[in-house]
Short mmCIF file of C-alpha atoms and ligand atoms in Angstrom, two decimals:
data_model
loop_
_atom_site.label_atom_id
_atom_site.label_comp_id
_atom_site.label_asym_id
_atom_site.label_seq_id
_atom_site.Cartn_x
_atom_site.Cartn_y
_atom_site.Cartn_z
CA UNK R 1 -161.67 -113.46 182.89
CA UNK R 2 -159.57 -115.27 184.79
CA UNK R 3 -157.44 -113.62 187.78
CA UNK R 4 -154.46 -114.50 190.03
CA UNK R 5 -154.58 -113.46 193.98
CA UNK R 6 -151.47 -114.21 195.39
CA UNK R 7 -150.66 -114.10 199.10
CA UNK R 8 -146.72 -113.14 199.16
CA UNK R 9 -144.32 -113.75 201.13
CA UNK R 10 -143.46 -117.90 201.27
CA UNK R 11 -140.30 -118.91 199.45
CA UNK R 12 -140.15 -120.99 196.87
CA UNK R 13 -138.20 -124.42 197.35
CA UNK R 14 -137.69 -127.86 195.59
CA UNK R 15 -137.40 -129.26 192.18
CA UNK R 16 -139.23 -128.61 188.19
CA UNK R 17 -138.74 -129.72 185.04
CA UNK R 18 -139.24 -127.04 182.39
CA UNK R 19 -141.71 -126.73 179.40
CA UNK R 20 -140.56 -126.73 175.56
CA UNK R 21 -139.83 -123.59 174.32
CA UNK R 22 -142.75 -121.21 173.12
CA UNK R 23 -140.46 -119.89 170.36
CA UNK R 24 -139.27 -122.91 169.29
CA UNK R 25 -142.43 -124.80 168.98
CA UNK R 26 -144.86 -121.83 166.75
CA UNK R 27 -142.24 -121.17 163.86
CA UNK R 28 -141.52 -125.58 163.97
CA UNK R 29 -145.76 -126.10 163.71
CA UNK R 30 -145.85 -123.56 161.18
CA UNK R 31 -143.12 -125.10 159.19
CA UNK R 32 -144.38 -128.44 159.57
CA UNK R 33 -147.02 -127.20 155.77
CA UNK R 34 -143.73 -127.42 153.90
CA UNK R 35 -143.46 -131.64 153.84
CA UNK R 36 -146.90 -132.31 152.92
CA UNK R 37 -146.12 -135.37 155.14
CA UNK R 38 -146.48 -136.23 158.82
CA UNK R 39 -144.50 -134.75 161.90
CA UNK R 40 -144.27 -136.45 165.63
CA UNK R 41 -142.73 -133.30 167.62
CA UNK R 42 -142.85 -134.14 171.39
CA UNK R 43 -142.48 -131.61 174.67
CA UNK R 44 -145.01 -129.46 173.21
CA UNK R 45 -146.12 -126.49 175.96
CA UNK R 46 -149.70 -126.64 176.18
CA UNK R 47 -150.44 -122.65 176.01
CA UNK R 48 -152.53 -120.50 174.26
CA UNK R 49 -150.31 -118.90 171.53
CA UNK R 50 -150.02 -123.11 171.00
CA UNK R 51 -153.58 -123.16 170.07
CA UNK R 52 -153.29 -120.13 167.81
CA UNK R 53 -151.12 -122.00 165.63
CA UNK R 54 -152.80 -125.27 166.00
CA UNK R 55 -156.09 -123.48 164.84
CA UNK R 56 -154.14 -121.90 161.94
CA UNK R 57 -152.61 -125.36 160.77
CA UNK R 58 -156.48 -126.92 160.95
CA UNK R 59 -157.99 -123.54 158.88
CA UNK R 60 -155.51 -124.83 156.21
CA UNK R 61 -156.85 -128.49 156.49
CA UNK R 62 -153.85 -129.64 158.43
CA UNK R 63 -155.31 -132.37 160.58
CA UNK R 64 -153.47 -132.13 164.18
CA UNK R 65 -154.00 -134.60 167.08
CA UNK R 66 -152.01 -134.28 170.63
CA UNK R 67 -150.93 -138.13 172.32
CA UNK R 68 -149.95 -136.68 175.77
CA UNK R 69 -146.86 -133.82 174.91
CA UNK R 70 -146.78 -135.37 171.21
CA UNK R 71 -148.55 -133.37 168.32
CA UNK R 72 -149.07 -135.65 165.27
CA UNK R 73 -149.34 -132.70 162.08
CA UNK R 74 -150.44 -134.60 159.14
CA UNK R 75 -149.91 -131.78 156.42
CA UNK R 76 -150.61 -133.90 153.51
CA UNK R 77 -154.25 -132.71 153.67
CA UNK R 78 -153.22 -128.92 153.50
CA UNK R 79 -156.05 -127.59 150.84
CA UNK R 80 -156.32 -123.84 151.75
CA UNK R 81 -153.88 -120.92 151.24
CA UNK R 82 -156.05 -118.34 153.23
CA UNK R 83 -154.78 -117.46 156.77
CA UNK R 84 -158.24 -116.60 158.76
CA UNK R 85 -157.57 -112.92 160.12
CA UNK R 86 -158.87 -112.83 163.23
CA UNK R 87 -155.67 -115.55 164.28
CA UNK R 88 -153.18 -113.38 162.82
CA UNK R 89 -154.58 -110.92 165.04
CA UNK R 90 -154.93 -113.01 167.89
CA UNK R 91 -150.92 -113.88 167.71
CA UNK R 92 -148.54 -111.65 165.76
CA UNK R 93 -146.23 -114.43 165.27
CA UNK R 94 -148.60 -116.44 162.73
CA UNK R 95 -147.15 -114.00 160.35
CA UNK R 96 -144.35 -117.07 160.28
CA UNK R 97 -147.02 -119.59 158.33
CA UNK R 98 -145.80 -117.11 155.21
CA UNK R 99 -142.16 -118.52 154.40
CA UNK R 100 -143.89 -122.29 154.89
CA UNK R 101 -147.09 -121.92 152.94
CA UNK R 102 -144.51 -120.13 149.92
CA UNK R 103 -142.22 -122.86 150.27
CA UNK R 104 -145.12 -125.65 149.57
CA UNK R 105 -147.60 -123.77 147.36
CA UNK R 106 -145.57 -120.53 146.25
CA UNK R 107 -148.91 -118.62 147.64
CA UNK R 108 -150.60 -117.52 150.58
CA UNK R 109 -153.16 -114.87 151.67
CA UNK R 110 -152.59 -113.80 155.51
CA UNK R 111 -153.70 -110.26 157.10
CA UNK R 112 -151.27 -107.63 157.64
CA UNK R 113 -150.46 -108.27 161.67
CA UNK R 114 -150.34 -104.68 162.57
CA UNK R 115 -149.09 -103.10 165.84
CA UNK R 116 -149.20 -105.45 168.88
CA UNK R 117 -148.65 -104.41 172.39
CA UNK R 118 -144.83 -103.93 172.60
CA UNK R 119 -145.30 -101.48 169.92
CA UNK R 120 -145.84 -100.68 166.31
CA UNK R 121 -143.37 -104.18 164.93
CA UNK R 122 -142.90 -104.12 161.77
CA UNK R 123 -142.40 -106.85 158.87
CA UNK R 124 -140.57 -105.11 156.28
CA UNK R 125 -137.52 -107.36 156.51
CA UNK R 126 -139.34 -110.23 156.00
CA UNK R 127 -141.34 -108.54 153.47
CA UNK R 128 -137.76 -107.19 151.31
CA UNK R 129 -136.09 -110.36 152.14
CA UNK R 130 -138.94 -112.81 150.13
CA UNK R 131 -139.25 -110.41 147.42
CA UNK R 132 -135.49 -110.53 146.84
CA UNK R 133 -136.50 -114.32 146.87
CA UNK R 134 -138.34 -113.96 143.72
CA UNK R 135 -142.16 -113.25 145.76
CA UNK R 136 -144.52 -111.19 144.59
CA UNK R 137 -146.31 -109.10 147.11
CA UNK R 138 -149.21 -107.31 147.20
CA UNK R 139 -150.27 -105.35 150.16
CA UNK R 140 -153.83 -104.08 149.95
CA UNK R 141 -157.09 -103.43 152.36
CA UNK R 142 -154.64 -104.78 155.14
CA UNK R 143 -154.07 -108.17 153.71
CA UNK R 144 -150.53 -109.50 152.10
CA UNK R 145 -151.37 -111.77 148.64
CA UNK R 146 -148.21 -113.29 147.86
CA UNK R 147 -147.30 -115.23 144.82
CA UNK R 148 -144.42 -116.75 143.52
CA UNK R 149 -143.63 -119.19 140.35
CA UNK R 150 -140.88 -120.63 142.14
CA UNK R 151 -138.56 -119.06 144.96
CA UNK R 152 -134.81 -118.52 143.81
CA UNK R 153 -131.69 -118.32 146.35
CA UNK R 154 -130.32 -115.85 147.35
CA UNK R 155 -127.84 -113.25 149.40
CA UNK R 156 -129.71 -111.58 151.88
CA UNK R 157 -128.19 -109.32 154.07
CA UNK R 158 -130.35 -108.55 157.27
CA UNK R 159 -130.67 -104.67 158.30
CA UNK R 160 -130.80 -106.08 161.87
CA UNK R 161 -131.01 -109.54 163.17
CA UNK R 162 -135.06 -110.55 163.14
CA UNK R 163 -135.77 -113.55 164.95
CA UNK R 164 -138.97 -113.92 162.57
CA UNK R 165 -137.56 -112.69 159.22
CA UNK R 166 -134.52 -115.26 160.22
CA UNK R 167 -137.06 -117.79 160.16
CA UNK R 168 -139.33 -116.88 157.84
CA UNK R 169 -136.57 -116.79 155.39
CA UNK R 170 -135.28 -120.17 156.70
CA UNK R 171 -138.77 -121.74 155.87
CA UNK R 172 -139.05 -120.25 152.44
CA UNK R 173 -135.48 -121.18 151.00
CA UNK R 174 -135.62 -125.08 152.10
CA UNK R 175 -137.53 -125.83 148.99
CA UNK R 176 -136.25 -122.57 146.88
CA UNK R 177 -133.74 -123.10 143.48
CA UNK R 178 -130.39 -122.85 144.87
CA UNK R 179 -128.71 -121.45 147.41
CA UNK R 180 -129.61 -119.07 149.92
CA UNK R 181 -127.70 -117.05 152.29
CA UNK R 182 -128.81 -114.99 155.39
CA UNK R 183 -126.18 -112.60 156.78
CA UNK R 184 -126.46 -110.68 160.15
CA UNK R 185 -129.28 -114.09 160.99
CA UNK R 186 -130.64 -114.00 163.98
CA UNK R 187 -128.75 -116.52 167.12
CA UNK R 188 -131.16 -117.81 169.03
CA UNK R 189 -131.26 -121.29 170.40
CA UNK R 190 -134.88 -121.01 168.60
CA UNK R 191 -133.20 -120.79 165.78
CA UNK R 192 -131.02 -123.52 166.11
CA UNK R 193 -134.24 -125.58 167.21
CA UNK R 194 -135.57 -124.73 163.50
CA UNK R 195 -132.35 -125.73 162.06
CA UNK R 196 -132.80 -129.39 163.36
CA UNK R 197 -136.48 -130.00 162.89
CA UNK R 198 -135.89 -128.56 158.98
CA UNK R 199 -132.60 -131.26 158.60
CA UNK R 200 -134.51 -133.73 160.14
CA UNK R 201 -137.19 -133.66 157.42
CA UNK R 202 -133.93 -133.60 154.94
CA UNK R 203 -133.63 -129.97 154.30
CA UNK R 204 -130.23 -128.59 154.12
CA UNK R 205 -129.15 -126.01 156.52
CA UNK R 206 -126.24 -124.97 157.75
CA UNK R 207 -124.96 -122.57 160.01
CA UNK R 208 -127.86 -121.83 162.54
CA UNK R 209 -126.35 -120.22 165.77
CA UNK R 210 -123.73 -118.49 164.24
CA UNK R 211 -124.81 -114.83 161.64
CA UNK R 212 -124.49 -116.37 158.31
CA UNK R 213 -127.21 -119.11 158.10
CA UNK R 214 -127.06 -120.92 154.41
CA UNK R 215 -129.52 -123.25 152.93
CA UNK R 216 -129.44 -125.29 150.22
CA UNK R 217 -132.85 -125.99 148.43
CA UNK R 218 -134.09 -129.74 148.12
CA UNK R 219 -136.94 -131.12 145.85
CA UNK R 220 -138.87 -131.99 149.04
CA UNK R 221 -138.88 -132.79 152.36
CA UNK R 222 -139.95 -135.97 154.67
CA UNK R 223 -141.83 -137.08 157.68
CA UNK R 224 -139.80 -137.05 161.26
CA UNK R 225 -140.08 -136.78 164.94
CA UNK R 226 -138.23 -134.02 166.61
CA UNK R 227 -138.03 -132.88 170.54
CA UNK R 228 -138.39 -129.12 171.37
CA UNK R 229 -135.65 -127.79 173.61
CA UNK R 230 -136.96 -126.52 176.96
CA UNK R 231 -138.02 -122.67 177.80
CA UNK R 232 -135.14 -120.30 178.65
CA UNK R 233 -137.25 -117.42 179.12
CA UNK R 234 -139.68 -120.29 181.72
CA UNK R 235 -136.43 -121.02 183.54
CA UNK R 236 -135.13 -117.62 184.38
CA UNK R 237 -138.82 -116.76 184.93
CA UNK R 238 -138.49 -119.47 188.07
CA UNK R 239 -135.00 -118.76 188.33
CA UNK R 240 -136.07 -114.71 189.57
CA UNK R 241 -139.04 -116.30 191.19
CA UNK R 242 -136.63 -118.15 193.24
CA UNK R 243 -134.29 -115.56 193.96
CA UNK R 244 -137.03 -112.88 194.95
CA UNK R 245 -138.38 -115.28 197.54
CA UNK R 246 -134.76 -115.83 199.39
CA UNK R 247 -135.82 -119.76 198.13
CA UNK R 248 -133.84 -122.83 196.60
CA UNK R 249 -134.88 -124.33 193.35
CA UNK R 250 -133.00 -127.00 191.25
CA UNK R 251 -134.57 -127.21 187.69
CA UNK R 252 -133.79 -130.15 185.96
CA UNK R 253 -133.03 -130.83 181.64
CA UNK R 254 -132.28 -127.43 181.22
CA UNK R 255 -129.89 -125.98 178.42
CA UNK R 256 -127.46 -124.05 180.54
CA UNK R 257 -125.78 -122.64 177.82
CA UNK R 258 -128.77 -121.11 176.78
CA UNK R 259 -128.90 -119.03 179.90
CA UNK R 260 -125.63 -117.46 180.25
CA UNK R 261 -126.97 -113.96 179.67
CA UNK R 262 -129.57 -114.18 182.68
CA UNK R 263 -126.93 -116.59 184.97
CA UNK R 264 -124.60 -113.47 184.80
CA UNK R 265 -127.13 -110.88 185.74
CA UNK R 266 -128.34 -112.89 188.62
CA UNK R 267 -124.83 -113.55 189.86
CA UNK R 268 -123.96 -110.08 189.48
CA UNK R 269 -127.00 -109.08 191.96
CA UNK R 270 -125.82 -111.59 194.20
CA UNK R 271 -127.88 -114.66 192.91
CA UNK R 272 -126.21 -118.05 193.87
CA UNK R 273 -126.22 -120.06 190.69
CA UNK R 274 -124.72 -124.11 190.46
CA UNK R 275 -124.79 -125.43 186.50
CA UNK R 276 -124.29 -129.34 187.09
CA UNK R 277 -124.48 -130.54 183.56
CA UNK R 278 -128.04 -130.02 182.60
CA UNK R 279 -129.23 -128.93 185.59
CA UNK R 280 -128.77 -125.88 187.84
CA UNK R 281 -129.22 -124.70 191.60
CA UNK R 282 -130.46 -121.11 192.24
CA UNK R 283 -130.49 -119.80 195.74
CA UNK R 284 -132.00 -116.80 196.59
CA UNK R 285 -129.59 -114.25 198.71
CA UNK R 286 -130.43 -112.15 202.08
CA UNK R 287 -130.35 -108.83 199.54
CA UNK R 288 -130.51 -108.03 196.01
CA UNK R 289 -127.57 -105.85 194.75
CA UNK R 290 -128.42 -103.01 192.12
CA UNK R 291 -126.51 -103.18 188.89
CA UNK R 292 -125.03 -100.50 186.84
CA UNK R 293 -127.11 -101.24 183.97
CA UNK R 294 -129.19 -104.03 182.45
CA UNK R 295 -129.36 -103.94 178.68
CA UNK R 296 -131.27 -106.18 176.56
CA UNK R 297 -129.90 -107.51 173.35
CA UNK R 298 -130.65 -110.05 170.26
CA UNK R 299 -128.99 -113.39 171.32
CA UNK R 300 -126.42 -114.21 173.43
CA UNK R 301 -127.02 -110.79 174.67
CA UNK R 302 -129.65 -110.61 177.81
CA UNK R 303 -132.99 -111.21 176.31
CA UNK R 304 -136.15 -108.64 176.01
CA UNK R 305 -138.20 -111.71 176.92
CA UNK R 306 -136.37 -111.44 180.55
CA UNK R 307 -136.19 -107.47 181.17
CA UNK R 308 -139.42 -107.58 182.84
CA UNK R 309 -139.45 -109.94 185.06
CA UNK R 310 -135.63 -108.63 186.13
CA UNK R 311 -137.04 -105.21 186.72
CA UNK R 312 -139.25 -107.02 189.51
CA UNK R 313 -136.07 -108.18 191.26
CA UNK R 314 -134.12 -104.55 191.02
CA UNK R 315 -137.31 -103.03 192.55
CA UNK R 316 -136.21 -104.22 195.52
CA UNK R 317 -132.40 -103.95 195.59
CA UNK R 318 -130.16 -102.06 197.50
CA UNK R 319 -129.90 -99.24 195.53
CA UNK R 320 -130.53 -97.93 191.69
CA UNK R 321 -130.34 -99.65 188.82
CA UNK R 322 -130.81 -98.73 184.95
CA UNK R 323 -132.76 -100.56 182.70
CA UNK R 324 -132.16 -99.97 178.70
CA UNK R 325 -134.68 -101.75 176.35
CA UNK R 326 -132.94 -101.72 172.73
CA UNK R 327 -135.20 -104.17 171.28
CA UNK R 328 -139.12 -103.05 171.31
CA UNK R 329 -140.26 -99.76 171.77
CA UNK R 330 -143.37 -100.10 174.05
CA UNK R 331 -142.24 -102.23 176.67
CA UNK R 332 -142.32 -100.83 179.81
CA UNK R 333 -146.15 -101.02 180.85
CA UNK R 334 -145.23 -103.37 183.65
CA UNK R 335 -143.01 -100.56 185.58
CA UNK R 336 -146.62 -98.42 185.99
CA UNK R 337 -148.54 -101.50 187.50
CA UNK R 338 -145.07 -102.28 189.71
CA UNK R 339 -145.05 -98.67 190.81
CA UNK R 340 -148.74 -99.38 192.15
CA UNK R 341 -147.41 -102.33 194.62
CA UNK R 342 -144.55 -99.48 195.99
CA UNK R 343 -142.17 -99.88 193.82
CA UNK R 344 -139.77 -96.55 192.53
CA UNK R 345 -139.56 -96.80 188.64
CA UNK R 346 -139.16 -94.07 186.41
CA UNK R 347 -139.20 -94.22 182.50
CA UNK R 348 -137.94 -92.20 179.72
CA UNK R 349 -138.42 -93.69 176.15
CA UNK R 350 -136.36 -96.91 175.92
CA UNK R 351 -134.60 -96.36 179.71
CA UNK R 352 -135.99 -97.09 182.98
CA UNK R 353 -134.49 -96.12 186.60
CA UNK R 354 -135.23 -98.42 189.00
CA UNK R 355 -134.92 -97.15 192.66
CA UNK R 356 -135.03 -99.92 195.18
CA UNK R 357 -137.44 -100.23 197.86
CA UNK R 358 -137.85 -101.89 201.16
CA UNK R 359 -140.42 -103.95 200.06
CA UNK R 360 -143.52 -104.60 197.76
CA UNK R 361 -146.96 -104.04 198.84
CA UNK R 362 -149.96 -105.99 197.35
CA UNK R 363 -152.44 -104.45 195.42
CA UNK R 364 -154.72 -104.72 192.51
CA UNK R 365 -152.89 -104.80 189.31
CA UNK R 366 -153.20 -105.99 185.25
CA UNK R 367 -151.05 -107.55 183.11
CA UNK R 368 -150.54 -106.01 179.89
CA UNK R 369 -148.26 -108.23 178.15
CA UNK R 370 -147.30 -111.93 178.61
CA UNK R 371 -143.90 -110.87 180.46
CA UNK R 372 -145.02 -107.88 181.92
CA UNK R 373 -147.75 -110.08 183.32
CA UNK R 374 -145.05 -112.70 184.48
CA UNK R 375 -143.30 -109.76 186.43
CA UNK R 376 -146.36 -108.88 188.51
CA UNK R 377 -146.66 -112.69 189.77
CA UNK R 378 -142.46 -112.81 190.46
CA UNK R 379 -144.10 -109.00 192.50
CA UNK R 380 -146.56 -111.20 194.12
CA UNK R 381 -144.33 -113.83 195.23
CA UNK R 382 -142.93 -111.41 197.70
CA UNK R 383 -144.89 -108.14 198.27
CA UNK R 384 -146.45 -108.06 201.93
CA UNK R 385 -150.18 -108.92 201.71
CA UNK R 386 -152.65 -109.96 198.83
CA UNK R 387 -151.82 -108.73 195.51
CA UNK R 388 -154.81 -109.24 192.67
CA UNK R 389 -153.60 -109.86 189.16
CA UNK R 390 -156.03 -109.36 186.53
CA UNK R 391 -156.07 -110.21 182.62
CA UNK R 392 -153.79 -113.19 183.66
CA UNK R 393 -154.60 -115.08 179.47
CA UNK R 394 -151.58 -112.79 178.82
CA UNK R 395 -149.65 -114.98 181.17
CA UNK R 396 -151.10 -118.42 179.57
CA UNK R 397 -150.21 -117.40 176.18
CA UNK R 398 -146.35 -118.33 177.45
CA UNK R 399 -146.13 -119.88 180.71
CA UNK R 400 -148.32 -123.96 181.29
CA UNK R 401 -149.79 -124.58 184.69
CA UNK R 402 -147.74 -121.23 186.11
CA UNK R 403 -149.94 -120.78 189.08
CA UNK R 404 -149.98 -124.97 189.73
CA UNK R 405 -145.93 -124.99 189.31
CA UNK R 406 -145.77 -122.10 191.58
CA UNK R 407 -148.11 -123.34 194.36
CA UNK R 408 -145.98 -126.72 194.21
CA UNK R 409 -143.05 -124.86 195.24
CA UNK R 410 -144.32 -123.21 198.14
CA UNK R 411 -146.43 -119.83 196.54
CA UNK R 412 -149.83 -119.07 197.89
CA UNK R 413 -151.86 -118.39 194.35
CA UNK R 414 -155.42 -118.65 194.01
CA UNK R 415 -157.09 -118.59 190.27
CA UNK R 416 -160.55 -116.69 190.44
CA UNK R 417 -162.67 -116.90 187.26
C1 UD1 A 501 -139.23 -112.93 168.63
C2 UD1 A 501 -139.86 -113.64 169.81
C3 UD1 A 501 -140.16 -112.65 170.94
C4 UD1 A 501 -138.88 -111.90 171.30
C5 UD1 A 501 -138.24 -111.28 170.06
C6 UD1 A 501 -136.89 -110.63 170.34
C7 UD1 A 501 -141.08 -115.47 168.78
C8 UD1 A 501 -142.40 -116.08 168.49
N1 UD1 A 501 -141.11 -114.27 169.37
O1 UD1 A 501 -140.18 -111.97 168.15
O2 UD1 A 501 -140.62 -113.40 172.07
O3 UD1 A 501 -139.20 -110.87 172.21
O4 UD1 A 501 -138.03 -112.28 169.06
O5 UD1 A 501 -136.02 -111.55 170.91
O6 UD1 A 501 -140.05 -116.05 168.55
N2 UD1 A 501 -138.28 -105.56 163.31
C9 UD1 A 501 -138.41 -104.67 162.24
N3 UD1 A 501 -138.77 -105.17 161.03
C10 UD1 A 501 -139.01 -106.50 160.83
C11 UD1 A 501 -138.87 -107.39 161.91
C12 UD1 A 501 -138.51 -106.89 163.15
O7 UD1 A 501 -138.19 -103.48 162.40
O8 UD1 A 501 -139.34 -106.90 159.70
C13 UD1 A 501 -137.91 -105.03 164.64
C14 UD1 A 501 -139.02 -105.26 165.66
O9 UD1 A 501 -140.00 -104.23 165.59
C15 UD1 A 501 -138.27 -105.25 166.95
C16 UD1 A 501 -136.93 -105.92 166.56
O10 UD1 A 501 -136.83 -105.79 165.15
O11 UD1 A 501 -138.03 -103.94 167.38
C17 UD1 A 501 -136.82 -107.37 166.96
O12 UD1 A 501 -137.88 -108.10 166.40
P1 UD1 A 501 -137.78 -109.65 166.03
O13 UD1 A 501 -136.42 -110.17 166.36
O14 UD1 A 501 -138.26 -109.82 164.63
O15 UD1 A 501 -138.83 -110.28 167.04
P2 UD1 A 501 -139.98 -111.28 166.71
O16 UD1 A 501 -139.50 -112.33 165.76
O17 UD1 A 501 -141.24 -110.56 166.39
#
């Protein structure tokens, strides 16, 4: 399996251009079924949870070609309404190919995901909301058999803001009788994303962004090209790389107003940030301030997706910092490996204290998650000596080329097989 070594220590300067979003691109492939016609999206990431969904699209008899960062999905040959199991386990997120496959054939078989390793994640708000939607669900020997003669509209009110029920929802009602309304949706710029692929085909939705997301249903949808927005999580990824490594970065056709959250945090440890239009300067300070508290949050509030790769930064700030993780409940395996290259982390349930330290020392560490993973590289980046990163396919499943784009920019990584 493949492994990072990373030499720390060299700061990162110059230019990049950032990938298309991860969650942007796997709910807009899966809900590319629902047409039955063809869809040209462009700026697709080439990463492994990519593949997951490309494989699920072919098991269905999708046929899916790639011209450079265009994926052609020709759904008009969809034959099959059995998800194969062993990619539902592979990516929890194919759970997503549910609202789509309901909206086209009002049926689909698909394993139960199961627990994944940010904790137990359940689906039972995408499971209540489709039943209210007139699906019939059967869950039995770990597999979900749903049915439907025909989804109705509806008023769904969300217990909590799901990213996936949001869009699983989305996905189901865009060919459903009638009107359907989400309350307490989801915000995300993913979401938004979804929005405009679905109204490009001619769906009718309305509201995306905001917590009351309406659609109306149509008869049926068209072919269309659509461009997926680039990677926030990617760019404040680089943006800590940056700042860890005292460097200078500009990163270039960005959303800036979909990193507000993370510009704030970085500012308030003393991060130099520039927004010109849709680009933005970083510069890494002298020292890294601790903050009072770091709290992650659904959308526009400071993502999960980011908490890791910020508690690589407070490691080494001048003083102690307090991390709360409201979203998942298993998402602190990074502070353990982090602890191993000298940093001071202590956690209790959802909070971590983060005492800073002098400086990171390299040493031989795994990534457990794909962010946790990405906050042992930002470690790397600046601990004194050679720090060896194993299980890096957690890494790939979110981030394209990260050792190449890092290595461009000054970083001393080596990929070992
Ligand atoms: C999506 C993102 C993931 C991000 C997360 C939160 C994708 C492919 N993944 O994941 O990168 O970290 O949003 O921003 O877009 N929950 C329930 N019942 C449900 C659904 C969710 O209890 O039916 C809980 C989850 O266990 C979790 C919280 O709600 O504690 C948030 O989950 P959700 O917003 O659904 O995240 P995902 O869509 O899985």
């Amino acid at each position: 399996m493949e492994k990072y070594i990373i030499n720390g220590g060299y700061k990162l300067t110059g230019e990049m251009n950032i990938q298309g979003a991860k969650n942007s691109v796997l709910p807009i492939l899966a809900a590319t079924v629902i047409s039955g016609k063809t869809s040209y999206i462009s700026n697709i990431p080439k990463l492994r949870d990519v593949e997951v969904m490309v494989k699920i699209l072919s098991s269905l008899g999708a046929n899916v070609s790639l011209d450079n960062d265009i994926m052609i999905i020709d759904s008009s040959t969809v034959n099959k309404i059995e998800v194969p199991e062993e990619l539902v386990r592979e990516m929890r997120s194919s759970i997503i190919i549910m609202g789509a496959m309901l909206a086209r054939f009002g049926e689909v078989l698909i394993a139960f995901p199961g627990g994944c390793e940010l904790g137990p994640r359940p689906i039972d708000l995408h499971l209540k909301a489709l039943r209210q939607m007139g699906a019939i669900i059967e869950e039995s020997h770990g597999f979900l058999n749903c049915k439907t003669k025909g989804l109705k509209g509806c008023e769904i009110q969300l217990d909590y803001p799901s990213v996936g029920a949001t869009e699983n929802i989305m996905l189901a009602a865009t060919t459903a009788k009638g009107v359907t309304t989400i309350r307490n949706a989801a915000r995300e710029p993913e979401i938004i994303d979804l929005q405009n692929y679905l109204n490009e085909t001619g769906a009718k939705v309305f509201g995306a962004g905001t917590s009351i997301i309406t659609i109306e249903g149509v008869e049926e949808l068209d072919s269309c090209t659509h461009r997926i927005i680039p990677d926030r999580i990617v760019a404040g990824t680089y943006m800590i790389a940056t700042a860890i490594t005292k460097g200078e970065l500009v990163l270039k056709d960005i959303v800036t107003d979909h990193l507000l959250s993370i510009i704030s945090k970085l500012r308030e440890v003393g991060v130099e940030v520039h927004a010109n239009g849709n680009s933005l300067k970083v510069i890494g300070p002298d020292k890294i301030h601790a903050i009072e508290m770091l709290q992650t949050l659904p959308y526009p509030g400071f993502p999960t997706d980011m908490q890791a790769q910020f508690m690589t930064l407070l490691s080494i700030a001048n003083g102690t910092s307090i991390v709360n993780e409201t979203i998942f409940e298993n998402r602190f395996k990074h502070a353990e490996e982090l602890n191993r290259m000298g940093a001071c982390i202590k956690t209790f349930g959802k909070v971590a204290v983060v005492k800073g330290v002098k400086e990171l020392t390299g040493a031989r560490v795994t990534a457990k998650d794909l962010r946790g993973g990405a906050s042992l590289v930002l470690a790397g980046l600046v601990a004194k000596g050679t720090t060896e990163i194993e299980n890096i396919y957690h890494v790939n499943r979110g981030y394209e080329k990260m050792s190449e784009n890092l290595n461009k920019l000054g970083a001393k990584i080596k990929v070992v097989d």
